[in-house]
Each structure stands twice: as structure tokens, then as C-alpha cells.
């Protein structure tokens, strides 16, 4: 073999302990990134849960308010209808 090829081959060979050390570092770094991402996701999930609860409470209030308003409008409608029938009866009797 030519010396340049042998030298190139020698540079490519890395001792096993060094490979294991690099691999361990890589795995550790990756696990740290995953842990950070999971912590961020947990924060977002908690924020979403809180927002969802607030939205559901607001929707319930709006629903109650709408039902109350509907009841009031139906009562007003009944009063106007009674008044209109009373006026029609008075006009028909005269």
C-alpha cells in the first residue's frame, strides 16, 4: 500500500473508548434536549388546560345569560300578546 492511503486509513480509525465517550456525550445531549422539549410541552399543556377551563366557564356563563334573556323575551312576548288580545276584544265589543 501507498503511505498516503495507510495514513488516511490510520486517521479514520478511532479508539473504541473515544467512540463510546462521544456516543455517550451525544446521547446525554440528546436526552437533555428531549427533557427540555418535554418540559416545554408540559408547560404548554398546562396553559392549554387553564385556557380551556376559562373558555368553558365563559361559554357556560354565556349560555346561562342567553337562556335568561330568552326567558325574559318570551315573557315580554306573552305580555304584548295579552295586551293586543285585550285591545282587540275591547274594539270588538264596541
Coordinates of C-alpha atoms in Angstrom, one line a residue:
X1 CA 0.0 0.0 0.0
X2 CA 1.0 3.6 -0.5
X3 CA 1.9 5.5 2.6
X4 CA -0.8 8.2 1.9
X5 CA -3.5 5.5 1.8
X6 CA -2.2 3.9 5.0
X7 CA -2.0 7.3 6.7
X8 CA -5.6 8.1 5.6
X9 CA -6.8 4.8 6.9
X10 CA -5.0 5.4 10.2
X11 CA -6.8 8.7 10.7
X12 CA -10.2 7.1 10.2
X13 CA -9.6 4.6 13.0
X14 CA -10.7 6.0 16.3
X15 CA -10.1 4.1 19.5
X16 CA -13.3 2.4 20.9
X17 CA -13.2 4.2 24.3
X18 CA -13.2 7.5 22.4
X19 CA -16.2 6.4 20.2
X20 CA -18.0 5.3 23.3
X21 CA -17.3 8.6 25.0
X22 CA -18.5 10.6 22.0
X23 CA -21.6 8.4 21.8
X24 CA -22.3 8.9 25.5
X25 CA -22.0 12.6 25.1
X26 CA -24.3 12.6 22.1
X27 CA -26.9 10.5 23.9
X28 CA -26.6 12.8 27.0
X29 CA -27.0 15.9 24.9
X30 CA -30.0 14.4 23.1
X31 CA -31.6 13.4 26.3
X32 CA -31.2 16.9 27.7
X33 CA -32.8 18.4 24.6
X34 CA -35.7 15.9 24.8
X35 CA -36.2 16.7 28.5
X36 CA -36.3 20.4 27.7
X37 CA -38.8 19.8 24.9
X38 CA -40.9 17.7 27.2
X39 CA -40.9 20.4 30.0
X40 CA -41.9 23.0 27.4
X41 CA -44.7 20.8 26.2
X42 CA -45.9 20.2 29.7
X43 CA -46.0 24.0 30.3
X44 CA -48.0 24.4 27.1
X45 CA -50.4 21.6 28.1
X46 CA -51.0 23.3 31.4
X47 CA -51.6 26.6 29.7
X48 CA -54.0 25.0 27.3
X49 CA -55.8 23.3 30.2
X50 CA -56.1 26.6 32.0
X51 CA -57.3 28.4 28.9
X52 CA -59.7 25.6 28.1
X53 CA -61.2 25.8 31.6
X54 CA -61.6 29.6 31.3
X55 CA -63.2 29.2 27.9
X56 CA -65.6 26.5 29.2
X57 CA -66.6 28.7 32.2
X58 CA -67.2 31.7 29.9
X59 CA -69.3 29.6 27.5
X60 CA -71.4 28.4 30.4
X61 CA -71.9 32.0 31.6
X62 CA -72.9 33.0 28.1
X63 CA -75.3 30.0 27.8
X64 CA -76.9 30.9 31.1
X65 CA -77.2 34.5 30.1
X66 CA -78.7 33.6 26.7
X67 CA -81.3 31.3 28.4
X68 CA -82.2 34.0 30.9
X69 CA -82.5 36.5 28.1
X70 CA -84.7 34.1 26.1
X71 CA -87.0 33.6 29.1
X72 CA -87.3 37.4 29.5
X73 CA -88.1 37.9 25.8
X74 CA -90.7 35.1 25.9
X75 CA -92.4 36.7 29.0
X76 CA -92.4 40.1 27.2
X77 CA -93.9 38.5 24.1
X78 CA -96.7 36.9 26.2
X79 CA -97.4 40.3 27.9
X80 CA -97.6 42.0 24.4
X81 CA -99.9 39.3 23.1
X82 CA -102.2 39.5 26.0
X83 CA -102.3 43.3 25.7
X84 CA -103.0 43.0 21.9
X85 CA -105.8 40.5 22.5
X86 CA -107.3 42.7 25.2
X87 CA -107.3 45.7 22.9
X88 CA -108.9 43.6 20.1
X89 CA -111.6 42.4 22.5
X90 CA -112.3 45.9 23.6
X91 CA -112.6 47.1 19.9
X92 CA -114.8 44.1 19.0
X93 CA -117.1 44.7 21.9
X94 CA -117.8 48.4 21.0

